[in-house]
Short mmCIF file of C-alpha atoms in Angstrom, two decimals:
data_model
loop_
_atom_site.label_atom_id
_atom_site.label_comp_id
_atom_site.label_asym_id
_atom_site.label_seq_id
_atom_site.Cartn_x
_atom_site.Cartn_y
_atom_site.Cartn_z
CA MET K 1 108.12 -56.82 -11.72
CA LEU K 2 111.35 -58.68 -11.06
CA LEU K 3 111.05 -62.45 -11.08
CA TYR K 4 113.97 -64.36 -9.54
CA ILE K 5 114.11 -67.95 -10.85
CA HIS K 6 116.27 -70.38 -8.92
CA GLY K 7 118.00 -73.40 -10.41
CA PHE K 8 117.52 -77.16 -10.22
CA ASN K 9 117.29 -78.51 -6.68
CA SER K 10 117.59 -75.01 -5.28
CA SER K 11 115.38 -72.42 -3.65
CA PRO K 12 114.86 -68.71 -2.93
CA LEU K 13 116.69 -69.62 0.30
CA SER K 14 119.95 -70.26 -1.55
CA ASP K 15 122.76 -67.77 -1.02
CA LYS K 16 122.01 -66.04 -4.36
CA GLY K 17 118.31 -65.96 -3.60
CA LEU K 18 118.78 -64.40 -0.17
CA VAL K 19 121.39 -61.88 -1.36
CA THR K 20 119.14 -60.84 -4.25
CA ALA K 21 116.08 -60.41 -2.01
CA ARG K 22 118.06 -58.32 0.47
CA PHE K 23 119.56 -56.11 -2.27
CA ILE K 24 116.17 -55.48 -3.91
CA LYS K 25 114.51 -54.69 -0.59
CA GLN K 26 117.25 -52.20 0.31
CA ASN K 27 117.62 -50.54 -3.09
CA TYR K 28 114.25 -50.98 -4.84
CA PRO K 29 111.71 -51.22 -1.99
CA ASP K 30 108.74 -50.38 -4.21
CA LEU K 31 109.58 -52.92 -6.92
CA PRO K 32 107.23 -55.91 -7.12
CA PHE K 33 109.71 -58.76 -6.48
CA LEU K 34 108.70 -62.39 -6.77
CA GLN K 35 110.87 -65.31 -5.81
CA PRO K 36 108.73 -68.46 -5.91
CA GLN K 37 109.81 -71.88 -4.76
CA LEU K 38 109.45 -73.87 -7.95
CA PRO K 39 107.79 -77.28 -7.91
CA SER K 40 110.16 -80.15 -8.70
CA GLU K 41 108.01 -81.17 -11.70
CA PRO K 42 109.23 -79.11 -14.71
CA LEU K 43 105.76 -78.61 -16.24
CA GLU K 44 104.37 -77.43 -12.91
CA ALA K 45 107.35 -75.10 -12.45
CA MET K 46 106.84 -73.51 -15.86
CA ALA K 47 103.08 -73.28 -15.37
CA LEU K 48 103.71 -71.31 -12.16
CA LEU K 49 106.24 -69.00 -13.87
CA ILE K 50 104.02 -68.43 -16.91
CA ASP K 51 101.05 -67.62 -14.65
CA ILE K 52 103.13 -65.02 -12.77
CA VAL K 53 104.38 -63.46 -16.00
CA GLU K 54 100.98 -63.38 -17.68
CA LYS K 55 99.37 -61.71 -14.65
CA ALA K 56 102.15 -59.10 -14.48
CA LYS K 57 101.79 -58.45 -18.20
CA GLU K 58 98.00 -58.04 -17.86
CA GLN K 59 98.64 -55.44 -15.14
CA GLY K 60 101.03 -53.58 -17.45
CA GLN K 61 104.08 -54.25 -15.26
CA PRO K 62 107.47 -54.23 -16.98
CA LEU K 63 108.92 -57.74 -17.00
CA THR K 64 112.42 -58.45 -15.72
CA TYR K 65 114.04 -61.71 -14.69
CA ILE K 66 117.10 -63.03 -12.92
CA GLY K 67 117.63 -66.71 -13.61
CA SER K 68 120.35 -68.96 -12.24
CA SER K 69 121.35 -72.25 -13.90
CA LEU K 70 118.08 -74.03 -14.84
CA GLY K 71 116.35 -70.80 -13.83
CA GLY K 72 118.38 -69.07 -16.55
CA TYR K 73 117.09 -71.59 -19.07
CA PHE K 74 113.51 -70.87 -17.96
CA ALA K 75 114.15 -67.10 -17.97
CA SER K 76 115.38 -67.33 -21.58
CA TYR K 77 112.09 -68.87 -22.62
CA LEU K 78 110.05 -66.29 -20.71
CA ALA K 79 111.97 -63.29 -22.06
CA GLU K 80 111.82 -64.56 -25.63
CA THR K 81 108.12 -65.46 -25.38
CA TYR K 82 106.69 -62.66 -23.23
CA GLY K 83 109.29 -59.91 -23.53
CA GLY K 84 111.25 -58.13 -20.86
CA ARG K 85 114.90 -58.22 -19.91
CA ALA K 86 116.70 -61.15 -18.33
CA VAL K 87 119.96 -61.54 -16.48
CA LEU K 88 121.21 -65.10 -16.59
CA ILE K 89 123.74 -66.39 -14.05
CA ASN K 90 125.72 -69.43 -15.31
CA PRO K 91 122.63 -70.51 -17.28
CA ALA K 92 121.88 -74.06 -18.34
CA VAL K 93 121.80 -74.19 -22.14
CA LYS K 94 120.64 -77.77 -22.80
CA PRO K 95 119.60 -79.06 -19.38
CA PHE K 96 117.51 -81.82 -20.93
CA GLU K 97 120.79 -83.42 -22.06
CA LEU K 98 121.86 -83.70 -18.41
CA PHE K 99 118.65 -85.16 -16.96
CA ASP K 100 119.65 -88.81 -17.39
CA GLU K 101 122.24 -88.47 -14.62
CA PHE K 102 119.59 -87.18 -12.20
CA ILE K 103 116.88 -89.79 -12.80
CA GLY K 104 115.81 -91.27 -9.51
CA THR K 105 115.36 -89.92 -6.01
CA GLN K 106 116.59 -86.39 -5.31
CA TYR K 107 116.73 -84.43 -2.09
CA ASN K 108 116.41 -80.64 -1.88
CA PRO K 109 118.25 -79.47 1.25
CA TYR K 110 116.56 -76.04 1.15
CA THR K 111 113.02 -77.40 1.26
CA ASP K 112 113.74 -80.75 2.95
CA GLU K 113 111.82 -82.31 0.06
CA THR K 114 112.53 -85.74 -1.41
CA TYR K 115 111.20 -86.15 -4.94
CA GLN K 116 111.62 -88.19 -8.08
CA VAL K 117 113.19 -87.17 -11.37
CA VAL K 118 111.72 -89.37 -14.10
CA ALA K 119 112.59 -89.85 -17.77
CA GLU K 120 109.59 -87.77 -18.91
CA HIS K 121 111.08 -84.69 -17.24
CA LYS K 122 113.73 -84.63 -19.95
CA GLN K 123 111.10 -84.02 -22.66
CA ASP K 124 109.16 -81.66 -20.38
CA VAL K 125 112.21 -79.42 -19.98
CA ALA K 126 113.09 -79.64 -23.70
CA ARG K 127 109.68 -78.09 -24.56
CA TYR K 128 111.01 -74.73 -23.33
CA ASN K 129 114.23 -74.72 -25.33
CA THR K 130 115.17 -71.51 -27.13
CA PRO K 131 117.74 -72.90 -29.59
CA ALA K 132 118.56 -69.46 -30.99
CA ILE K 133 118.25 -66.10 -29.29
CA ILE K 134 116.00 -63.90 -31.44
CA ASN K 135 116.11 -60.83 -29.17
CA PRO K 136 119.72 -60.49 -27.95
CA ASP K 137 119.04 -57.03 -26.52
CA ARG K 138 116.92 -58.69 -23.82
CA PHE K 139 119.80 -60.63 -22.23
CA TYR K 140 122.78 -60.01 -19.99
CA VAL K 141 124.65 -63.24 -19.30
CA LEU K 142 127.14 -63.66 -16.45
CA LEU K 143 129.48 -66.63 -16.70
CA GLN K 144 132.43 -67.97 -14.76
CA THR K 145 134.82 -70.29 -16.55
CA GLY K 146 135.34 -72.41 -13.43
CA ASP K 147 131.69 -73.57 -13.41
CA GLU K 148 132.02 -77.21 -12.33
CA VAL K 149 128.41 -78.13 -13.21
CA LEU K 150 127.84 -76.60 -16.66
CA ASP K 151 130.18 -75.97 -19.59
CA TYR K 152 130.28 -72.17 -19.84
CA LYS K 153 131.34 -72.47 -23.51
CA GLN K 154 127.82 -73.66 -24.40
CA ALA K 155 126.42 -70.42 -22.98
CA VAL K 156 129.05 -68.35 -24.81
CA GLN K 157 128.03 -70.03 -28.06
CA LYS K 158 124.28 -69.57 -27.49
CA TYR K 159 124.41 -66.02 -26.10
CA HIS K 160 127.37 -64.70 -28.12
CA CYS K 161 125.22 -61.90 -29.55
CA CYS K 162 124.06 -60.75 -26.09
CA LYS K 163 125.73 -58.65 -23.43
CA LEU K 164 128.22 -61.01 -21.75
CA LEU K 165 130.39 -60.93 -18.67
CA ILE K 166 132.87 -63.81 -18.63
CA GLU K 167 135.04 -64.07 -15.54
CA PRO K 168 137.95 -66.53 -15.28
CA GLY K 169 137.72 -69.05 -12.47
CA GLY K 170 134.81 -68.98 -10.08
CA ASP K 171 132.28 -71.78 -9.86
CA HIS K 172 128.65 -72.65 -10.57
CA SER K 173 127.40 -70.47 -7.72
CA PHE K 174 129.07 -67.45 -9.37
CA ILE K 175 131.59 -66.28 -6.79
CA GLY K 176 131.20 -62.57 -6.10
CA TYR K 177 127.57 -62.48 -7.27
CA GLU K 178 126.63 -59.91 -4.63
CA GLY K 179 129.12 -57.47 -6.15
CA GLN K 180 127.37 -57.77 -9.51
CA LEU K 181 123.88 -56.83 -8.30
CA ALA K 182 124.24 -53.08 -8.91
CA SER K 183 125.21 -53.63 -12.56
CA ILE K 184 122.54 -56.34 -12.92
CA CYS K 185 119.84 -53.92 -11.77
CA GLU K 186 121.25 -51.11 -13.87
CA TYR K 187 120.85 -53.36 -16.92
CA LEU K 188 117.37 -54.54 -15.95
CA PHE K 189 115.92 -51.17 -15.05
CA SER K 190 117.65 -48.73 -17.41
#
């Protein structure tokens, strides 16, 4: 099973989500591929992801993840807790430290949803922190130094013992992501 986990205020309908779905369908048509729209409440989002992973594990499916931004943070927790390999795209390292600036009303343009970010979400997200990577062989981390949302150096520090690709420039969306999908899948499925 490949589980694609989108980031904060995003969706499977984002450019990365659509490109990933198309690539998997064309190149791995028999692979169980899940790309859920995560609830805006962090505990509900993780409950959904954990349920998917636990069911796949019960069925004996190999676990693989692609996580972008906050989805990379969640994928780190899942890979460390349940096993499997994860590819993280410009992952959030300490997203709970950023939540104060998002408290209040948010709008998700992909889902046309308006929702509230509240102070409790900060602690909810912090519950899934993996302060140190115990299984570095489970992670391939793709970073671009021009990420305008997250400081890529935090990810370099946290994932220094993992397979890393650090590209100069770029942005938070990871410019050229589509060109990385072959090597991403090679890592996940080899």
